[in-house]
Coordinates of C-alpha atoms in Angstrom, one line a residue:
M1 CA 0.4 -0.1 0.2
D2 CA 0.9 3.3 -0.7
A3 CA -0.1 6.4 1.3
D4 CA -3.3 6.8 0.0
A5 CA -4.5 3.2 0.1
M6 CA -3.0 3.2 3.6
A7 CA -5.4 6.4 4.1
K8 CA -8.7 5.0 2.5
F9 CA -8.2 1.3 4.7
C10 CA -7.6 3.0 7.8
N11 CA -10.8 5.5 7.1
A12 CA -12.5 2.4 6.1
N13 CA -11.6 0.1 9.4
G14 CA -12.0 2.6 11.9
I15 CA -8.2 1.8 12.7
R16 CA -7.0 3.9 15.6
L17 CA -2.8 2.7 16.3
I18 CA -0.7 1.4 13.1
I19 CA 1.8 -0.3 14.6
D20 CA 5.1 0.5 12.7
A21 CA 7.6 -2.2 13.5
A22 CA 9.0 -2.8 9.6
H23 CA 13.0 -3.3 8.8
P24 CA 14.7 0.2 9.5
F25 CA 15.4 0.0 6.3
A26 CA 12.1 0.4 4.7
V27 CA 12.2 4.2 3.9
D28 CA 9.3 4.2 1.8
L29 CA 7.0 2.5 4.1
H30 CA 7.8 4.3 6.9
H31 CA 7.0 7.9 5.3
N32 CA 4.1 6.1 3.9
I33 CA 2.7 5.1 7.7
K34 CA 3.3 8.3 8.4
N35 CA 1.5 9.8 6.0
A36 CA -1.5 7.9 5.7
A37 CA -1.5 8.1 9.7
I38 CA -1.6 12.5 9.2
R39 CA -4.2 12.2 7.1
C40 CA -6.0 10.2 9.3
N41 CA -5.2 11.7 12.6
I42 CA -3.7 8.2 13.4
T43 CA -1.8 7.6 16.5
T44 CA 1.4 5.3 15.2
L45 CA 4.1 3.0 17.7
R46 CA 7.5 2.3 16.0
F47 CA 9.0 -0.9 17.3
E48 CA 12.1 0.9 16.8
R49 CA 15.5 -2.1 17.0
P50 CA 18.2 -1.4 19.1
V51 CA 21.5 0.5 18.4
P52 CA 24.9 -1.6 18.9
D53 CA 27.2 0.5 20.6
F54 CA 30.2 0.2 18.1
L55 CA 32.1 2.7 19.2
N56 CA 35.9 2.3 19.5
N57 CA 35.3 -0.6 17.3
N58 CA 38.6 -0.1 14.4
Y59 CA 36.7 -2.8 12.3
V60 CA 33.6 -0.8 11.6
R61 CA 33.5 2.1 9.2
F62 CA 30.3 4.2 8.6
F63 CA 29.1 5.6 5.3
D64 CA 25.6 7.9 5.3
D65 CA 24.1 5.4 2.4
F66 CA 24.6 3.5 -0.9
V67 CA 25.7 5.8 -2.7
S68 CA 28.3 6.5 -0.7
L69 CA 29.3 3.4 -0.2
E70 CA 29.0 2.1 -3.1
E71 CA 31.3 4.9 -4.7
A72 CA 34.2 3.8 -2.0
L73 CA 34.4 -0.1 -2.9
L74 CA 34.9 1.2 -6.2
N75 CA 37.9 3.3 -5.2
S76 CA 39.6 0.8 -3.1
D77 CA 41.5 -2.2 -3.4
F78 CA 39.1 -4.9 -2.5
E79 CA 38.0 -7.1 -5.3
N80 CA 36.3 -10.0 -2.8
I81 CA 33.5 -8.6 -1.3
L82 CA 30.7 -10.3 1.1
A83 CA 27.6 -8.2 1.0
L84 CA 25.2 -8.7 3.9
T85 CA 22.5 -6.5 3.2
G86 CA 19.8 -8.2 1.3
V87 CA 18.3 -9.4 -1.7
Q88 CA 16.6 -5.1 -2.4
T89 CA 20.5 -3.9 -2.2
I90 CA 21.9 -5.8 -5.2
P91 CA 20.1 -2.8 -7.0
K92 CA 21.5 -0.1 -5.1
L93 CA 25.1 -1.5 -5.9
R94 CA 25.8 -2.8 -9.3
A95 CA 28.2 -1.2 -10.6
V96 CA 30.0 -3.4 -7.6
W97 CA 29.4 -6.3 -8.3
Q98 CA 30.1 -5.6 -12.0
K99 CA 33.3 -4.5 -12.0
R100 CA 34.4 -7.0 -8.8
Q101 CA 33.3 -10.4 -6.7
C102 CA 31.2 -8.9 -4.7
Y103 CA 29.2 -11.9 -3.5
F104 CA 25.5 -11.7 -1.9
R105 CA 24.0 -13.8 0.5
I106 CA 20.5 -13.9 1.2
L107 CA 17.9 -15.0 2.5
D108 CA 16.9 -19.0 0.8
T109 CA 13.3 -18.5 -0.2
R110 CA 11.1 -18.4 -3.7
L111 CA 10.6 -14.5 -3.8
S112 CA 14.9 -13.5 -2.7
R113 CA 15.8 -15.9 -5.8
H114 CA 13.7 -14.3 -8.5
K115 CA 14.4 -10.7 -7.9
A116 CA 17.9 -11.1 -7.8
N117 CA 17.4 -13.1 -11.4
K118 CA 15.9 -9.9 -12.5
Y119 CA 18.0 -7.9 -11.0
G120 CA 20.0 -9.3 -13.2
I121 CA 23.1 -10.8 -11.3
P122 CA 25.8 -13.7 -12.1
Q123 CA 23.9 -16.8 -10.3
Y124 CA 27.8 -17.6 -9.3
L125 CA 27.8 -13.9 -7.0
V126 CA 24.1 -14.9 -5.1
I127 CA 24.3 -17.1 -1.9
P128 CA 21.0 -18.1 -0.6
M129 CA 20.9 -18.8 3.2
A130 CA 19.8 -18.3 7.0
P131 CA 21.2 -15.7 8.8
D132 CA 21.6 -17.0 11.3
E133 CA 23.9 -15.1 14.5
D134 CA 26.4 -18.3 14.0
V135 CA 29.6 -16.2 14.1
D136 CA 31.1 -19.7 13.1
S137 CA 29.5 -20.0 9.8
L138 CA 29.9 -16.8 8.9
V139 CA 33.7 -17.0 9.4
A140 CA 33.6 -20.3 7.0
L141 CA 30.9 -18.5 4.8
A142 CA 33.6 -15.1 4.2
K143 CA 37.0 -17.7 3.9
K144 CA 35.1 -20.1 1.4
T145 CA 34.2 -16.9 -1.0
G146 CA 38.1 -15.5 0.3
V147 CA 36.1 -11.8 1.3
R148 CA 39.1 -8.8 1.9
V149 CA 35.7 -6.6 3.6
L150 CA 32.4 -6.8 4.6
L151 CA 29.3 -5.2 3.9
S152 CA 26.0 -5.1 6.4
K153 CA 23.3 -2.3 6.7
E154 CA 23.3 -0.5 10.3
S155 CA 20.2 -3.3 11.6
G156 CA 19.8 -4.8 15.3
A157 CA 20.0 -8.3 17.2
S158 CA 17.0 -9.5 14.9
G159 CA 19.9 -8.8 11.9
F160 CA 22.5 -10.6 14.1
I161 CA 24.8 -7.1 13.7
Q162 CA 26.6 -8.6 16.7
S163 CA 27.6 -11.8 14.5
K164 CA 29.0 -9.6 11.7
I165 CA 31.1 -7.5 14.1
E166 CA 33.2 -10.6 16.1
A167 CA 33.2 -12.0 12.3
A168 CA 35.3 -8.8 11.3
A169 CA 37.1 -9.3 14.4
L170 CA 38.0 -12.8 13.7
L171 CA 38.9 -12.8 9.6
K172 CA 40.3 -9.6 10.5
V173 CA 38.5 -8.0 7.5
P174 CA 37.1 -4.2 8.1
L175 CA 33.1 -3.8 8.0
W176 CA 32.0 -1.6 6.2
M177 CA 28.0 -0.1 7.2
V178 CA 25.7 2.4 6.0
R179 CA 23.6 3.7 8.3
R180 CA 19.6 3.8 9.5
P181 CA 18.2 6.5 7.2
S182 CA 16.4 8.4 9.7
L183 CA 12.6 8.1 10.3
P184 CA 9.8 10.2 10.9
D185 CA 8.5 11.0 14.1
F186 CA 6.2 9.1 15.2
S187 CA 4.1 9.3 17.7
Y188 CA 5.7 7.1 20.2
K189 CA 8.8 5.0 20.2
V190 CA 10.3 2.1 22.2
F191 CA 12.9 -0.3 21.5
S192 CA 12.6 -3.4 23.9
P193 CA 9.3 -5.8 23.7
K194 CA 8.8 -4.9 27.3
S195 CA 8.3 -1.0 26.3
F196 CA 6.0 -2.0 23.5
L197 CA 3.5 -3.9 25.7
Q198 CA 3.8 -2.0 28.5
R199 CA 3.0 1.2 25.7
F200 CA -0.2 -0.3 23.5
Y201 CA -1.6 -1.6 26.6
H202 CA -1.7 1.8 27.6
L203 CA -2.1 3.1 23.8
R204 CA -5.6 0.8 23.8
R205 CA -6.7 2.1 26.7
E206 CA -7.0 5.8 25.7
L207 CA -7.4 5.0 21.8
M208 CA -10.7 2.5 22.9
Q209 CA -12.2 3.9 26.0
D210 CA -16.1 4.9 23.7
K211 CA -16.3 1.9 22.7
S212 CA -18.3 -0.9 24.4
P213 CA -18.8 -3.4 25.8
L214 CA -15.9 -2.4 28.2
R215 CA -12.3 -5.1 28.1
K216 CA -12.0 -7.5 30.8
G217 CA -8.1 -7.4 32.8
Y218 CA -6.5 -9.4 34.6
T219 CA -5.7 -8.9 38.2
T220 CA -2.2 -8.6 40.3
G221 CA -2.8 -11.4 41.9
T222 CA -3.2 -13.3 38.9
C223 CA 0.2 -11.8 37.3
L224 CA 2.1 -12.6 40.2
T225 CA 0.4 -16.0 39.9
A226 CA 2.0 -15.8 35.9
A227 CA 5.2 -14.4 36.7
A228 CA 5.4 -17.4 39.7
K229 CA 4.7 -20.3 36.8
A230 CA 7.5 -18.7 35.0
C231 CA 10.2 -19.2 37.2
F232 CA 9.7 -22.4 38.2
L233 CA 9.7 -24.0 34.7
G234 CA 13.1 -21.9 34.4
L235 CA 14.2 -23.2 37.6
M236 CA 12.9 -26.7 35.9
T237 CA 14.7 -26.3 32.0
G238 CA 17.2 -23.4 32.9
V239 CA 15.5 -21.9 30.4
F240 CA 12.5 -19.4 31.1
P241 CA 9.1 -19.9 28.8
D242 CA 8.2 -17.2 26.3
E243 CA 4.8 -16.5 27.4
V244 CA 3.3 -18.9 30.2
S245 CA -0.6 -19.6 31.1
V246 CA -2.7 -19.9 34.3
M247 CA -6.1 -21.1 35.4
L248 CA -8.1 -18.5 37.1
P249 CA -10.2 -19.1 39.7
D250 CA -13.3 -19.6 37.9
G251 CA -12.2 -22.2 35.1
S252 CA -11.1 -19.6 32.6
E253 CA -7.5 -19.3 31.0
A254 CA -5.1 -16.3 30.9
V255 CA -2.0 -15.8 28.8
F256 CA 1.2 -13.9 29.6
P257 CA 4.0 -12.9 27.9
V258 CA 7.0 -13.6 30.5
F259 CA 10.1 -11.6 31.1
P260 CA 13.5 -12.8 32.4
G261 CA 15.0 -11.6 34.9
S262 CA 17.7 -14.3 37.3
I263 CA 18.1 -17.7 37.1
S264 CA 20.5 -19.9 39.1
D265 CA 20.4 -23.6 40.0
V266 CA 17.8 -22.8 43.3
K267 CA 16.4 -19.0 42.3
A268 CA 14.7 -17.2 39.7
S269 CA 12.8 -14.4 39.0
C270 CA 11.3 -12.8 36.3
V271 CA 8.3 -10.2 35.3
V272 CA 5.3 -10.1 34.0
I273 CA 3.6 -6.9 32.7
K274 CA -0.3 -6.3 33.5
D275 CA -2.6 -5.6 31.6
A276 CA -6.3 -4.4 33.6
G277 CA -8.4 -4.5 30.1
D278 CA -10.3 -0.8 30.1
D279 CA -10.6 0.2 33.7
A280 CA -8.9 2.9 35.5
D281 CA -6.2 0.8 37.0
V282 CA -3.1 2.1 38.5
I283 CA -0.8 -1.2 38.3
H284 CA -2.5 -1.6 34.8
G285 CA 1.2 -1.4 32.6
H286 CA 3.3 -1.8 34.9
E287 CA 5.5 -5.4 36.6
I288 CA 4.5 -7.6 38.9
G289 CA 7.6 -10.1 40.0
C290 CA 7.6 -13.0 40.9
E291 CA 11.0 -14.7 42.8
L292 CA 11.2 -17.5 43.5
K293 CA 13.5 -20.0 45.7
I294 CA 13.3 -24.1 46.1
C295 CA 14.1 -25.2 50.6
P296 CA 14.0 -27.9 51.6
G297 CA 11.3 -29.8 53.1
S298 CA 7.5 -28.6 52.0
G299 CA 4.8 -25.2 52.3
M300 CA 5.0 -21.8 51.3
K301 CA 5.9 -19.3 52.6
F302 CA 5.1 -15.5 51.4
L303 CA 8.2 -12.3 51.0
Q304 CA 7.4 -9.0 50.6
G305 CA 10.0 -7.6 47.8
K306 CA 10.3 -4.3 46.1
G307 CA 7.4 -2.1 45.8
V308 CA 4.8 -4.4 47.9
G309 CA 3.8 -3.5 50.8
K310 CA 3.4 -4.6 54.6
V311 CA 0.6 -4.7 57.0
T312 CA 0.3 -2.0 59.5
L313 CA -2.6 -1.9 61.1
P314 CA -6.0 -5.0 62.4
G315 CA -8.8 -5.1 59.8
L316 CA -6.9 -6.0 56.6
Q317 CA -7.7 -9.4 55.4
V318 CA -3.9 -10.3 56.2
P319 CA -2.5 -10.0 59.3
V320 CA -0.2 -7.5 60.6
G321 CA 3.8 -8.1 60.5
Q322 CA 2.7 -9.5 56.7
P323 CA 3.1 -9.1 53.1
A324 CA 0.5 -7.3 51.5
I325 CA -1.2 -10.5 49.5
N326 CA -4.6 -11.4 49.8
P327 CA -5.8 -14.5 50.6
V328 CA -6.9 -16.2 47.0
P329 CA -3.9 -14.3 45.1
R330 CA -1.6 -16.5 48.2
Q331 CA -4.0 -19.5 47.1
M332 CA -3.8 -19.0 43.6
V333 CA 0.2 -19.4 43.8
T334 CA 0.2 -22.0 46.2
N335 CA -2.2 -24.4 43.9
L336 CA -0.5 -23.5 41.2
L337 CA 2.6 -25.1 42.8
E338 CA 1.8 -27.3 44.5
H339 CA 0.8 -29.0 41.3
L340 CA 3.5 -28.4 39.4
A341 CA 5.5 -30.2 41.8
E342 CA 3.9 -32.8 42.3
D343 CA 3.9 -32.9 38.0
Y344 CA 7.8 -33.2 38.1
G345 CA 8.1 -35.8 41.3
L346 CA 9.6 -33.1 43.3
E347 CA 8.8 -32.9 47.3
M348 CA 10.3 -29.4 47.5
G349 CA 8.7 -25.9 49.7
F350 CA 9.4 -22.8 48.0
E351 CA 10.0 -18.8 49.3
V352 CA 7.6 -16.4 46.8
R353 CA 9.0 -13.0 46.9
A354 CA 6.2 -10.9 45.1
F355 CA 7.6 -7.8 44.1
V356 CA 6.8 -4.2 41.4
P357 CA 9.6 -1.9 40.7
E358 CA 7.4 1.0 40.8
G359 CA 5.1 0.0 43.6
E360 CA 5.9 2.6 46.4
K361 CA 4.8 5.4 44.0
L362 CA 2.4 3.5 42.3
A363 CA 0.9 3.2 45.9
A364 CA 0.8 6.5 46.9
K365 CA -2.0 6.6 44.2
T366 CA -4.3 4.0 45.3
F367 CA -5.9 4.3 49.1
N368 CA -3.0 1.2 50.1
P369 CA -1.2 4.4 53.0
R370 CA -5.3 5.3 54.4
V371 CA -5.1 1.8 55.2
G372 CA -1.8 0.8 56.7
V373 CA 0.0 -0.8 53.8
V374 CA 3.3 1.0 53.6
G375 CA 6.5 0.1 51.9
G376 CA 4.3 -0.2 48.3
I377 CA 1.2 -1.8 46.0
S378 CA -1.5 -5.2 47.8
I379 CA -1.1 -8.0 45.6
I380 CA -5.0 -8.3 45.5
G381 CA -7.9 -10.5 43.2
T382 CA -10.5 -12.1 44.3
S383 CA -12.4 -13.6 40.7
G384 CA -8.4 -13.2 38.6
R385 CA -10.6 -10.8 36.5
V386 CA -11.0 -7.4 37.0
I387 CA -14.3 -6.0 35.9
P388 CA -13.5 -1.9 34.6
F389 CA -15.4 0.8 36.6
S390 CA -17.2 -2.4 38.2
S391 CA -19.3 -1.4 41.5
E392 CA -18.3 -4.9 43.0
A393 CA -14.4 -3.8 42.6
F394 CA -14.8 -0.5 44.5
L395 CA -16.6 -1.5 47.1
A396 CA -14.3 -4.2 48.3
S397 CA -11.5 -1.8 47.8
I398 CA -14.3 0.5 50.7
R399 CA -14.8 -2.7 53.0
P400 CA -11.4 -2.0 54.1
Q401 CA -10.7 0.7 54.4
L402 CA -13.5 0.6 57.3
S403 CA -12.4 -2.1 58.7
V404 CA -9.4 -1.1 59.9
A405 CA -10.8 2.5 61.7
M406 CA -13.2 0.2 63.5
K407 CA -9.8 -2.3 64.2
T408 CA -7.9 1.0 65.1
G409 CA -10.6 2.3 67.7
C410 CA -12.1 4.9 64.8
R411 CA -15.8 4.5 65.9
E412 CA -16.7 7.8 63.9
V413 CA -16.3 8.0 60.1
V414 CA -16.3 10.7 57.5
L415 CA -17.6 9.3 53.8
T416 CA -16.7 11.3 51.1
S417 CA -17.4 11.2 47.6
G418 CA -13.7 12.0 46.8
K419 CA -10.6 14.2 47.9
R420 CA -12.2 17.8 46.8
S421 CA -15.5 17.1 49.2
E422 CA -13.1 15.8 52.1
N423 CA -10.4 18.6 51.9
L424 CA -13.6 21.2 52.1
I425 CA -14.9 19.4 55.7
R426 CA -11.6 18.1 56.1
S427 CA -11.4 21.1 59.1
D428 CA -14.4 20.4 60.5
F429 CA -13.1 17.1 61.5
S430 CA -9.1 17.8 62.6
H431 CA -9.5 15.2 65.7
L432 CA -10.1 12.4 62.8
P433 CA -7.3 10.0 61.8
D434 CA -6.7 9.9 58.0
T435 CA -8.5 6.1 57.7
A436 CA -11.9 7.8 59.3
F437 CA -12.4 9.1 55.8
V438 CA -13.6 6.7 53.5
H439 CA -13.8 7.6 49.6
F440 CA -17.8 6.0 47.9
G441 CA -16.9 7.4 44.8
N442 CA -20.5 7.4 44.0
L443 CA -22.0 4.6 45.9
I444 CA -23.9 6.3 48.9
G445 CA -26.4 3.4 50.1
N446 CA -23.5 1.1 50.1
T447 CA -21.1 2.6 51.9
I448 CA -23.4 3.3 54.1
K449 CA -24.3 0.0 54.7
M450 CA -20.8 -1.3 55.3
A451 CA -19.7 1.3 57.6
V452 CA -22.9 0.6 59.9
E453 CA -22.1 -3.0 59.3
E454 CA -18.3 -2.8 60.3
G455 CA -19.7 -0.9 63.9
A456 CA -19.1 2.7 63.1
E457 CA -21.4 4.6 66.2
K458 CA -21.3 8.6 64.3
I459 CA -21.6 8.4 60.0
T460 CA -21.0 12.1 58.3
L461 CA -21.9 12.2 55.1
A462 CA -20.4 15.0 53.2
L463 CA -21.8 15.6 49.1
M464 CA -20.8 18.5 46.9
F465 CA -23.8 20.4 45.5
A466 CA -24.4 18.5 42.2
K467 CA -24.4 15.1 43.5
S468 CA -27.2 15.1 46.3
T469 CA -29.4 16.8 43.8
K470 CA -29.2 13.2 42.0
L471 CA -29.6 11.7 46.3
A472 CA -32.2 14.2 47.4
A473 CA -33.9 12.5 43.9
G474 CA -34.0 9.1 45.6
N475 CA -30.8 7.5 43.8
L476 CA -28.6 6.2 46.1
N477 CA -25.8 5.6 43.8
T478 CA -25.0 8.5 41.6
H479 CA -23.1 7.4 38.3
S480 CA -24.4 8.9 35.5
K481 CA -24.8 5.4 34.3
N482 CA -27.3 5.9 37.4
C483 CA -29.2 8.1 36.9
R484 CA -28.5 11.7 35.3
F485 CA -29.1 15.8 36.5
N486 CA -32.7 15.7 36.9
P487 CA -33.5 19.7 36.4
V488 CA -37.6 19.6 36.7
F489 CA -37.8 17.9 40.0
V490 CA -34.8 20.4 41.2
A491 CA -37.4 22.8 39.5
D492 CA -40.2 22.2 41.7
I493 CA -37.8 22.3 45.1
A494 CA -37.6 25.8 44.0
R495 CA -40.6 26.4 42.9
D496 CA -42.0 25.4 46.6
C497 CA -39.5 28.1 48.0
G498 CA -41.4 31.1 45.8
L499 CA -38.7 31.6 43.6
A500 CA -39.3 33.7 41.0
P501 CA -41.3 32.0 37.4
D502 CA -38.2 33.3 35.4
V503 CA -35.9 31.3 37.7
I504 CA -37.9 28.4 37.9
G505 CA -37.8 28.1 33.4
E506 CA -34.3 29.0 33.7
I507 CA -33.8 25.8 36.1
E508 CA -35.9 23.7 34.0
S509 CA -33.9 23.9 30.8
L510 CA -30.2 23.1 32.5
K511 CA -27.5 20.0 31.6
M512 CA -25.6 20.8 34.7
A513 CA -26.6 20.9 38.4
N514 CA -23.7 22.7 39.1
A515 CA -25.6 25.7 37.0
V516 CA -28.7 26.2 39.2
L517 CA -25.7 28.0 42.0
D518 CA -25.5 30.9 39.5
I519 CA -29.1 31.4 39.0
I520 CA -30.0 31.0 43.0
P521 CA -27.0 32.0 44.8
P522 CA -27.3 30.3 48.3
E523 CA -27.7 34.1 50.2
I524 CA -30.6 34.0 47.8
S525 CA -32.2 31.9 49.5
T526 CA -31.4 29.5 51.6
Q527 CA -34.6 28.1 52.2
F528 CA -34.4 26.0 48.9
Y529 CA -30.2 25.1 49.6
Q530 CA -31.9 23.9 53.4
I531 CA -35.1 21.9 51.4
I532 CA -32.4 19.9 49.0
A533 CA -30.2 19.1 52.2
T534 CA -33.0 17.8 54.3
T535 CA -34.5 15.9 51.4
C536 CA -31.0 14.1 50.9
F537 CA -31.0 13.3 54.3
E538 CA -34.3 12.0 55.0
V539 CA -33.3 9.2 51.6
C540 CA -30.6 8.2 54.1
K541 CA -32.5 8.5 57.2
P542 CA -34.2 4.6 56.6
L543 CA -30.1 3.0 56.2
I544 CA -28.7 4.2 59.7
P545 CA -29.4 2.3 62.8
E546 CA -30.9 4.7 66.3
N547 CA -28.2 3.9 67.5
I548 CA -26.1 5.5 65.0
V549 CA -25.4 9.7 65.2
F550 CA -25.8 10.9 61.0
K551 CA -24.5 13.9 59.6
F552 CA -25.4 14.6 55.9
V553 CA -23.7 17.9 54.9
M554 CA -24.4 19.6 51.2
L555 CA -21.1 21.4 50.8
I556 CA -22.1 24.4 48.4
G557 CA -18.9 26.1 46.6
K558 CA -16.1 26.4 48.2
E559 CA -17.0 28.2 51.6
S560 CA -21.0 27.4 51.9
K561 CA -22.7 23.9 54.1
I562 CA -25.6 23.2 55.1
K563 CA -25.3 20.3 58.0
I564 CA -28.4 18.5 59.2
E565 CA -27.6 16.3 61.9
Y566 CA -29.2 13.0 63.7
R567 CA -29.4 11.9 66.8
S568 CA -31.3 8.5 68.5
G569 CA -34.5 9.5 70.3
S570 CA -34.1 13.1 68.5
D571 CA -35.1 15.0 65.8
H572 CA -32.8 16.0 63.6
K573 CA -31.6 19.9 63.6
L574 CA -30.6 22.1 60.4
C575 CA -28.0 24.9 60.2
H576 CA -26.6 27.0 57.3
G577 CA -23.0 28.0 57.9
Q578 CA -20.2 29.5 56.2
G579 CA -16.5 28.0 56.8

């Protein structure tokens, strides 16, 4: 395809990402890809071959292009030449092989032989054979043809460039090399399979946000299990597998590419890359690793590695002092290793050290600091899969927070939708520790129920105005998929407050709740906001037992708070305060 054909194809098929993994010297292809991507506004990802370090190598000489290489060869005294540059370069060096003994090693394929024949080169100068990294075979070929100079392109490991350099040194002949042509500016460029996979996972999630259904991913527990299996197989065979499959609790299978670390007689380590699917998981695209050590005897011991947290507070599923590896991942790893040991007829114990290279930095973006998990992330998971944006997964993260608060003696909790609303109300609760503040996102009803179940004696619910309008309308889950701002409901409250018809009409036409704040400033109609706050309180009240103190706080902008408090055995009270 040329650029026009590529652009047509991409538009017709809804392409959002082009991966260019072609040979560095495929110049026309690179530019066609770039031009098509520009026309279609498509992201590009270049999978580049790393450039070896040629510094201080006396045998290597560089040329900017084949024109300058050809000129240098014709001006040299070299009569026998071996070109390791591929069949496509035969016409580029036509003047050389017409005047010298210039042999071309080409791929041993029908297509390559056909091309060589079409270019008109004498057949005795063509050597069809499969290139490999065997230095001895290349040295033998050079000696057989009596060559005095080797030709190559500046390729990477896949072009066996290191073997060519070593062969030139053994033969004591120069290696003349054509530099890589400059590439277009791609959106992203990577140089290894691991970095490619990491970037690809992020791009796939970013570029496919609007598709449906959302793609599921895998938990950190599943990733640890995969890495543990790869380590075991590496210890048994001496070589890490390219990929491993693991069975999930639901009986399905997950496959992970393996990126090897170190290996010895009794210990091995490797990493896999976490794919969280379309979920907004902070660990998505990052490395999850395992160091597995064979121990005498039997049994399984889980150890804390770099970037994995340690439990320091009671209330979680793991005892204080243990690495934050939850029961289900521990059981998955234990079952896997026990079955593998049985398959190999071995009686041995294992030390499993989970590690996450960037875990300590990533943990700051999670709830771990709030629940006393220090030093890194938690290895979690119950089903082995990550369900994107699922309420179940979010609730599973809320309960440990509430449990830790209760187990550490804090019987009062403050529930907010997120950090912003917490910051606005934090000064009112300076007597409480960090563990008392819990973010519920949109799951108001479920979070209140869990707080009651965990033993909270005082519960404060703080909401910004926009979510308050949804809660007042009876929605204990305020997610946009569950409910939207209801302007008619809010307009009816304004009407009950005796506000002017034009104000009511303006509210009825709104799309966003926060626009109400400009139409009805709090100082103009305190009653309007009091009614909404009172209604929110009444919606929540059935969830609160008589022995629990419950307070609702509606946050309006940065300054005003409407507070409603309910105490057992007494009516609720209302106050409007600045703070």
